[in-house]
Amino acid sequence: KAGVTQTPRYLIKTRGQQVTLSCSPISGHRSVSWYQQTPGQGLQFLFEYFSETQRNKGNFPGRFSGRQFSNSRSEMNVSTLELGDSALYLCASSLDFRQGGFQETQYFGPGTRLLVL
Amino acid sequence: DAKTTQPPSMDCAEGRAANLPCNHSTISGNEYVYWYRQIHSQGPQYIIHGLKNNETNEMASLIITEDRKSSTLILPHATLRDTAVYYCIVRVAGGYQKVTFGTGTKLQVIP
């Protein structure tokens, strides 16, 4: 079974631009979560989607948004990019984020490394 | 979600067992203990998880104390490829709380 895939793997943008990142979860997984990882802040939770609905959200500004499609694929968008948005953006999928135990186990993709100049 | 405390770094000789501790003294009865590791610039990799019983899989063993306030991840025969940052996470089952990753333990396996 294929793992979580993320595209693109690397991206360079300039301040003020917007960016869209894509995540395809493991087949059959319905929950998709997004994380931002920076050297200074570590791994921080952005948001989680399940059945096309955002179920949980971290402490990030409204410039960060996401959505999930009916096939469970997810996208996240960052508008008006700032230098501080340079980070590794990770997507993780799980069968279900509600049931506990195995079904909640998250499997991560390789990430998209975003550099904002 | 309960917070976890891990040592920032550890060294382990290749071929020896690596024992990585994690304190989660405020863990609730329905919170699971999860371990992930992250090799440089890659996505975190799931290792193992447990509720209150010790668990073992092909990668590692997880020992949870009886009071569940701490746990230890054991890599029985560490190899150079096990060099990574190891994260211990506790999170409630069945809830919508965000998953919080701490700073983890940087394990360096030495030849």
PDB file of C-alpha atoms in Angstrom:
ATOM      1  CA  LYS A   1       0.000   0.000   0.000  1.00  0.00           C
ATOM      2  CA  ALA A   2       1.440   3.354  -0.997  1.00  0.00           C
ATOM      3  CA  GLY A   3       2.312   5.781   1.758  1.00  0.00           C
ATOM      4  CA  VAL A   4       1.327   9.382   2.180  1.00  0.00           C
ATOM      5  CA  THR A   5       2.462  11.476  -0.741  1.00  0.00           C
ATOM      6  CA  GLN A   6       3.001  15.204  -0.808  1.00  0.00           C
ATOM      7  CA  THR A   7       3.577  17.516  -3.711  1.00  0.00           C
ATOM      8  CA  PRO A   8       5.602  19.423  -4.472  1.00  0.00           C
ATOM      9  CA  ARG A   9       8.579  18.297  -2.406  1.00  0.00           C
ATOM     10  CA  TYR A  10      10.359  21.630  -2.668  1.00  0.00           C
ATOM     11  CA  LEU A  11       9.091  25.108  -3.339  1.00  0.00           C
ATOM     12  CA  ILE A  12      10.582  28.580  -3.451  1.00  0.00           C
ATOM     13  CA  LYS A  13       8.311  31.611  -3.202  1.00  0.00           C
ATOM     14  CA  THR A  14       8.702  35.289  -2.470  1.00  0.00           C
ATOM     15  CA  ARG A  15       7.067  37.344   0.237  1.00  0.00           C
ATOM     16  CA  GLY A  16       3.483  38.259  -0.503  1.00  0.00           C
ATOM     17  CA  GLN A  17       2.822  35.328  -2.779  1.00  0.00           C
ATOM     18  CA  GLN A  18       0.493  32.485  -1.967  1.00  0.00           C
ATOM     19  CA  VAL A  19       1.133  28.775  -2.128  1.00  0.00           C
ATOM     20  CA  THR A  20      -0.906  25.585  -2.294  1.00  0.00           C
ATOM     21  CA  LEU A  21       0.436  22.272  -1.063  1.00  0.00           C
ATOM     22  CA  SER A  22      -1.133  18.915  -1.761  1.00  0.00           C
ATOM     23  CA  CYS A  23      -1.388  15.720   0.236  1.00  0.00           C
ATOM     24  CA  SER A  24      -2.685  12.317  -0.802  1.00  0.00           C
ATOM     25  CA  PRO A  25      -3.344  10.080   2.209  1.00  0.00           C
ATOM     26  CA  ILE A  26      -2.865   6.354   2.418  1.00  0.00           C
ATOM     27  CA  SER A  27      -5.687   4.590   0.603  1.00  0.00           C
ATOM     28  CA  GLY A  28      -8.635   4.162   2.960  1.00  0.00           C
ATOM     29  CA  HIS A  29      -7.466   6.782   5.413  1.00  0.00           C
ATOM     30  CA  ARG A  30     -10.044   9.485   6.051  1.00  0.00           C
ATOM     31  CA  SER A  31      -8.278  11.796   8.455  1.00  0.00           C
ATOM     32  CA  VAL A  32      -5.598  14.179   7.241  1.00  0.00           C
ATOM     33  CA  SER A  33      -3.598  16.467   9.493  1.00  0.00           C
ATOM     34  CA  TRP A  34      -1.117  19.163   8.603  1.00  0.00           C
ATOM     35  CA  TYR A  35       1.946  20.246  10.589  1.00  0.00           C
ATOM     36  CA  GLN A  36       4.562  22.927  10.243  1.00  0.00           C
ATOM     37  CA  GLN A  37       8.098  22.165  11.317  1.00  0.00           C
ATOM     38  CA  THR A  38      10.742  24.823  11.825  1.00  0.00           C
ATOM     39  CA  PRO A  39      14.089  24.590  13.643  1.00  0.00           C
ATOM     40  CA  GLY A  40      12.986  27.084  16.252  1.00  0.00           C
ATOM     41  CA  GLN A  41       9.423  25.946  16.931  1.00  0.00           C
ATOM     42  CA  GLY A  42       9.595  22.236  16.278  1.00  0.00           C
ATOM     43  CA  LEU A  43       6.596  20.357  14.960  1.00  0.00           C
ATOM     44  CA  GLN A  44       3.392  22.371  15.287  1.00  0.00           C
ATOM     45  CA  PHE A  45      -0.124  21.264  14.493  1.00  0.00           C
ATOM     46  CA  LEU A  46      -1.939  23.287  11.841  1.00  0.00           C
ATOM     47  CA  PHE A  47      -5.292  21.569  11.292  1.00  0.00           C
ATOM     48  CA  GLU A  48      -7.029  18.257  10.806  1.00  0.00           C
ATOM     49  CA  TYR A  49      -9.677  17.248   8.294  1.00  0.00           C
ATOM     50  CA  PHE A  50     -12.072  14.363   8.299  1.00  0.00           C
ATOM     51  CA  SER A  51     -14.782  13.742   5.709  1.00  0.00           C
ATOM     52  CA  GLU A  52     -14.162  17.131   4.108  1.00  0.00           C
ATOM     53  CA  THR A  53     -14.659  18.959   7.416  1.00  0.00           C
ATOM     54  CA  GLN A  54     -12.071  20.723   9.504  1.00  0.00           C
ATOM     55  CA  ARG A  55     -12.332  19.111  12.929  1.00  0.00           C
ATOM     56  CA  ASN A  56      -9.466  20.722  14.727  1.00  0.00           C
ATOM     57  CA  LYS A  57      -7.241  23.730  14.300  1.00  0.00           C
ATOM     58  CA  GLY A  58      -3.958  24.847  15.778  1.00  0.00           C
ATOM     59  CA  ASN A  59      -2.854  28.349  16.672  1.00  0.00           C
ATOM     60  CA  PHE A  60      -2.002  29.736  13.287  1.00  0.00           C
ATOM     61  CA  PRO A  61      -3.240  32.925  11.584  1.00  0.00           C
ATOM     62  CA  GLY A  62      -6.041  32.895   9.061  1.00  0.00           C
ATOM     63  CA  ARG A  63      -3.501  33.069   6.240  1.00  0.00           C
ATOM     64  CA  PHE A  64      -3.216  29.322   6.695  1.00  0.00           C
ATOM     65  CA  SER A  65      -6.182  27.410   5.370  1.00  0.00           C
ATOM     66  CA  GLY A  66      -6.967  23.991   4.060  1.00  0.00           C
ATOM     67  CA  ARG A  67      -9.570  21.769   2.593  1.00  0.00           C
ATOM     68  CA  GLN A  68     -10.258  18.123   1.991  1.00  0.00           C
ATOM     69  CA  PHE A  69     -11.878  16.573  -1.023  1.00  0.00           C
ATOM     70  CA  SER A  70     -14.318  13.691  -1.236  1.00  0.00           C
ATOM     71  CA  ASN A  71     -11.465  11.290  -2.048  1.00  0.00           C
ATOM     72  CA  SER A  72      -9.732  12.375   1.203  1.00  0.00           C
ATOM     73  CA  ARG A  73      -6.962  14.216  -0.620  1.00  0.00           C
ATOM     74  CA  SER A  74      -6.172  17.478   1.077  1.00  0.00           C
ATOM     75  CA  GLU A  75      -4.659  20.807   0.203  1.00  0.00           C
ATOM     76  CA  MET A  76      -3.361  23.565   2.387  1.00  0.00           C
ATOM     77  CA  ASN A  77      -2.979  27.151   1.295  1.00  0.00           C
ATOM     78  CA  VAL A  78      -0.859  29.919   2.707  1.00  0.00           C
ATOM     79  CA  SER A  79      -1.635  33.410   1.493  1.00  0.00           C
ATOM     80  CA  THR A  80       0.511  36.521   1.733  1.00  0.00           C
ATOM     81  CA  LEU A  81       3.656  34.563   2.489  1.00  0.00           C
ATOM     82  CA  GLU A  82       6.074  35.833   5.105  1.00  0.00           C
ATOM     83  CA  LEU A  83       9.721  34.954   5.614  1.00  0.00           C
ATOM     84  CA  GLY A  84       8.747  33.119   8.783  1.00  0.00           C
ATOM     85  CA  ASP A  85       6.588  30.720   6.796  1.00  0.00           C
ATOM     86  CA  SER A  86       9.716  29.004   5.519  1.00  0.00           C
ATOM     87  CA  ALA A  87       9.405  25.517   6.918  1.00  0.00           C
ATOM     88  CA  LEU A  88       8.863  21.840   6.282  1.00  0.00           C
ATOM     89  CA  TYR A  89       5.125  21.228   5.930  1.00  0.00           C
ATOM     90  CA  LEU A  90       4.097  17.719   6.843  1.00  0.00           C
ATOM     91  CA  CYS A  91       0.899  15.893   6.146  1.00  0.00           C
ATOM     92  CA  ALA A  92      -0.212  12.858   8.120  1.00  0.00           C
ATOM     93  CA  SER A  93      -3.107  10.504   7.561  1.00  0.00           C
ATOM     94  CA  SER A  94      -4.932   8.019   9.731  1.00  0.00           C
ATOM     95  CA  LEU A  95      -7.921   5.752   9.405  1.00  0.00           C
ATOM     96  CA  ASP A  96      -9.888   7.814  11.871  1.00  0.00           C
ATOM     97  CA  PHE A  97      -8.788  10.328  14.434  1.00  0.00           C
ATOM     98  CA  ARG A  98     -11.621   9.522  16.783  1.00  0.00           C
ATOM     99  CA  GLN A  99     -11.567   5.855  17.594  1.00  0.00           C
ATOM    100  CA  GLY A 100      -8.419   5.519  19.605  1.00  0.00           C
ATOM    101  CA  GLY A 101      -5.428   3.264  19.381  1.00  0.00           C
ATOM    102  CA  PHE A 102      -4.538   1.822  16.019  1.00  0.00           C
ATOM    103  CA  GLN A 103      -7.126   3.737  14.090  1.00  0.00           C
ATOM    104  CA  GLU A 104      -5.634   6.968  15.271  1.00  0.00           C
ATOM    105  CA  THR A 105      -2.076   6.089  14.326  1.00  0.00           C
ATOM    106  CA  GLN A 106      -0.816   8.775  12.025  1.00  0.00           C
ATOM    107  CA  TYR A 107       1.485   8.081   9.131  1.00  0.00           C
ATOM    108  CA  PHE A 108       3.468  10.996   7.819  1.00  0.00           C
ATOM    109  CA  GLY A 109       4.433  11.965   4.321  1.00  0.00           C
ATOM    110  CA  PRO A 110       7.908  13.156   3.335  1.00  0.00           C
ATOM    111  CA  GLY A 111       6.885  16.817   3.573  1.00  0.00           C
ATOM    112  CA  THR A 112       7.079  19.868   1.367  1.00  0.00           C
ATOM    113  CA  ARG A 113       9.987  22.159   2.075  1.00  0.00           C
ATOM    114  CA  LEU A 114       8.948  25.754   1.480  1.00  0.00           C
ATOM    115  CA  LEU A 115      11.451  28.553   1.254  1.00  0.00           C
ATOM    116  CA  VAL A 116      10.157  32.114   1.262  1.00  0.00           C
ATOM    117  CA  LEU A 117      12.581  34.741  -0.023  1.00  0.00           C
TER     118      LEU A 117
ATOM    119  CA  ASP B   1      -3.297  16.514  25.967  1.00  0.00           C
ATOM    120  CA  ALA B   2      -0.715  15.608  28.547  1.00  0.00           C
ATOM    121  CA  LYS B   3       2.744  17.068  28.158  1.00  0.00           C
ATOM    122  CA  THR B   4       5.826  14.918  27.905  1.00  0.00           C
ATOM    123  CA  THR B   5       9.392  15.392  29.024  1.00  0.00           C
ATOM    124  CA  GLN B   6      12.307  13.776  27.241  1.00  0.00           C
ATOM    125  CA  PRO B   7      16.061  14.224  27.525  1.00  0.00           C
ATOM    126  CA  PRO B   8      17.319  16.398  24.675  1.00  0.00           C
ATOM    127  CA  SER B   9      19.981  13.971  23.542  1.00  0.00           C
ATOM    128  CA  MET B  10      21.426  10.511  24.093  1.00  0.00           C
ATOM    129  CA  ASP B  11      24.262   8.435  22.700  1.00  0.00           C
ATOM    130  CA  CYS B  12      24.202   4.696  22.155  1.00  0.00           C
ATOM    131  CA  ALA B  13      26.872   2.320  20.895  1.00  0.00           C
ATOM    132  CA  GLU B  14      26.018   0.436  17.737  1.00  0.00           C
ATOM    133  CA  GLY B  15      24.660  -3.019  18.507  1.00  0.00           C
ATOM    134  CA  ARG B  16      23.660  -2.123  22.037  1.00  0.00           C
ATOM    135  CA  ALA B  17      20.147  -1.496  23.268  1.00  0.00           C
ATOM    136  CA  ALA B  18      18.960   2.100  23.207  1.00  0.00           C
ATOM    137  CA  ASN B  19      16.606   2.980  26.046  1.00  0.00           C
ATOM    138  CA  LEU B  20      14.791   6.255  25.554  1.00  0.00           C
ATOM    139  CA  PRO B  21      12.797   7.545  28.533  1.00  0.00           C
ATOM    140  CA  CYS B  22       9.719   9.711  28.536  1.00  0.00           C
ATOM    141  CA  ASN B  23       7.894  11.265  31.470  1.00  0.00           C
ATOM    142  CA  HIS B  24       4.174  11.934  31.181  1.00  0.00           C
ATOM    143  CA  SER B  25       3.153  12.416  34.774  1.00  0.00           C
ATOM    144  CA  THR B  26      -0.169  14.115  33.936  1.00  0.00           C
ATOM    145  CA  ILE B  27      -1.374  11.398  31.593  1.00  0.00           C
ATOM    146  CA  SER B  28      -5.069  10.582  31.811  1.00  0.00           C
ATOM    147  CA  GLY B  29      -6.567   7.140  31.885  1.00  0.00           C
ATOM    148  CA  ASN B  30      -7.703   7.218  28.294  1.00  0.00           C
ATOM    149  CA  GLU B  31      -4.538   8.651  26.792  1.00  0.00           C
ATOM    150  CA  TYR B  32      -2.270   6.550  24.643  1.00  0.00           C
ATOM    151  CA  VAL B  33       1.501   6.790  24.510  1.00  0.00           C
ATOM    152  CA  TYR B  34       2.877   7.053  20.994  1.00  0.00           C
ATOM    153  CA  TRP B  35       6.451   7.052  19.770  1.00  0.00           C
ATOM    154  CA  TYR B  36       7.630   8.484  16.464  1.00  0.00           C
ATOM    155  CA  ARG B  37      11.065   9.155  15.092  1.00  0.00           C
ATOM    156  CA  GLN B  38      12.274  11.605  12.516  1.00  0.00           C
ATOM    157  CA  ILE B  39      15.379  11.112  10.508  1.00  0.00           C
ATOM    158  CA  HIS B  40      16.847  14.352   9.283  1.00  0.00           C
ATOM    159  CA  SER B  41      14.555  16.219   6.886  1.00  0.00           C
ATOM    160  CA  GLN B  42      12.121  13.325   6.512  1.00  0.00           C
ATOM    161  CA  GLY B  43       8.578  12.974   7.808  1.00  0.00           C
ATOM    162  CA  PRO B  44       8.127  11.422  11.258  1.00  0.00           C
ATOM    163  CA  GLN B  45       7.884   7.646  11.227  1.00  0.00           C
ATOM    164  CA  TYR B  46       5.496   5.799  13.493  1.00  0.00           C
ATOM    165  CA  ILE B  47       7.249   3.317  15.782  1.00  0.00           C
ATOM    166  CA  ILE B  48       4.873   1.975  18.392  1.00  0.00           C
ATOM    167  CA  HIS B  49       2.079   2.911  20.769  1.00  0.00           C
ATOM    168  CA  GLY B  50       0.408   1.565  23.901  1.00  0.00           C
ATOM    169  CA  LEU B  51      -2.175   2.272  26.551  1.00  0.00           C
ATOM    170  CA  LYS B  52      -1.014   0.462  29.683  1.00  0.00           C
ATOM    171  CA  ASN B  53       0.464  -2.864  28.665  1.00  0.00           C
ATOM    172  CA  ASN B  54       3.963  -3.312  27.353  1.00  0.00           C
ATOM    173  CA  GLU B  55       4.081  -3.587  23.596  1.00  0.00           C
ATOM    174  CA  THR B  56       6.550  -5.015  21.126  1.00  0.00           C
ATOM    175  CA  ASN B  57       6.756  -4.942  17.378  1.00  0.00           C
ATOM    176  CA  GLU B  58       9.422  -5.497  14.768  1.00  0.00           C
ATOM    177  CA  MET B  59      10.973  -2.102  15.414  1.00  0.00           C
ATOM    178  CA  ALA B  60      10.943  -1.637  19.163  1.00  0.00           C
ATOM    179  CA  SER B  61       9.497  -2.381  22.566  1.00  0.00           C
ATOM    180  CA  LEU B  62       7.494   0.003  24.703  1.00  0.00           C
ATOM    181  CA  ILE B  63       7.571  -0.336  28.456  1.00  0.00           C
ATOM    182  CA  ILE B  64       4.944   1.647  30.350  1.00  0.00           C
ATOM    183  CA  THR B  65       5.200   1.892  34.132  1.00  0.00           C
ATOM    184  CA  GLU B  66       2.334   0.616  36.198  1.00  0.00           C
ATOM    185  CA  ASP B  67       1.249   4.119  37.180  1.00  0.00           C
ATOM    186  CA  ARG B  68       1.579   5.126  33.504  1.00  0.00           C
ATOM    187  CA  LYS B  69       3.516   8.243  34.429  1.00  0.00           C
ATOM    188  CA  SER B  70       6.515   7.281  32.368  1.00  0.00           C
ATOM    189  CA  SER B  71       7.551   4.987  29.573  1.00  0.00           C
ATOM    190  CA  THR B  72      10.665   3.731  27.861  1.00  0.00           C
ATOM    191  CA  LEU B  73      11.193   2.997  24.206  1.00  0.00           C
ATOM    192  CA  ILE B  74      13.710   0.227  23.658  1.00  0.00           C
ATOM    193  CA  LEU B  75      15.558  -0.327  20.406  1.00  0.00           C
ATOM    194  CA  PRO B  76      17.093  -3.742  21.119  1.00  0.00           C
ATOM    195  CA  HIS B  77      20.094  -3.543  18.776  1.00  0.00           C
ATOM    196  CA  ALA B  78      20.709   0.011  17.666  1.00  0.00           C
ATOM    197  CA  THR B  79      22.190   0.592  14.233  1.00  0.00           C
ATOM    198  CA  LEU B  80      23.564   3.723  12.636  1.00  0.00           C
ATOM    199  CA  ARG B  81      20.270   4.080  10.763  1.00  0.00           C
ATOM    200  CA  ASP B  82      18.488   4.531  14.083  1.00  0.00           C
ATOM    201  CA  THR B  83      20.142   7.916  14.533  1.00  0.00           C
ATOM    202  CA  ALA B  84      17.153  10.261  14.641  1.00  0.00           C
ATOM    203  CA  VAL B  85      15.027  12.480  16.837  1.00  0.00           C
ATOM    204  CA  TYR B  86      12.570  10.386  18.841  1.00  0.00           C
ATOM    205  CA  TYR B  87       9.270  11.909  19.916  1.00  0.00           C
ATOM    206  CA  CYS B  88       7.103  10.653  22.728  1.00  0.00           C
ATOM    207  CA  ILE B  89       3.491  11.803  22.482  1.00  0.00           C
ATOM    208  CA  VAL B  90       0.469  11.232  24.630  1.00  0.00           C
ATOM    209  CA  ARG B  91      -2.977  11.945  23.358  1.00  0.00           C
ATOM    210  CA  VAL B  92      -6.518  11.223  24.341  1.00  0.00           C
ATOM    211  CA  ALA B  93      -8.401   8.542  22.503  1.00  0.00           C
ATOM    212  CA  GLY B  94     -11.611   9.505  20.794  1.00  0.00           C
ATOM    213  CA  GLY B  95     -11.089  13.208  21.122  1.00  0.00           C
ATOM    214  CA  TYR B  96     -10.387  15.973  18.703  1.00  0.00           C
ATOM    215  CA  GLN B  97      -7.478  17.512  20.538  1.00  0.00           C
ATOM    216  CA  LYS B  98      -4.541  18.501  18.464  1.00  0.00           C
ATOM    217  CA  VAL B  99      -1.494  16.290  18.611  1.00  0.00           C
ATOM    218  CA  THR B 100       1.403  18.052  20.283  1.00  0.00           C
ATOM    219  CA  PHE B 101       4.949  17.033  19.546  1.00  0.00           C
ATOM    220  CA  GLY B 102       7.570  18.034  22.090  1.00  0.00           C
ATOM    221  CA  THR B 103      11.214  18.624  21.331  1.00  0.00           C
ATOM    222  CA  GLY B 104      12.087  14.943  21.392  1.00  0.00           C
ATOM    223  CA  THR B 105      15.349  13.137  22.085  1.00  0.00           C
ATOM    224  CA  LYS B 106      18.160  13.259  19.566  1.00  0.00           C
ATOM    225  CA  LEU B 107      19.606   9.749  19.578  1.00  0.00           C
ATOM    226  CA  GLN B 108      23.093   9.430  18.168  1.00  0.00           C
ATOM    227  CA  VAL B 109      24.210   5.870  17.468  1.00  0.00           C
ATOM    228  CA  ILE B 110      27.971   5.682  17.598  1.00  0.00           C
ATOM    229  CA  PRO B 111      29.984   3.113  15.598  1.00  0.00           C
TER     230      PRO B 111
END
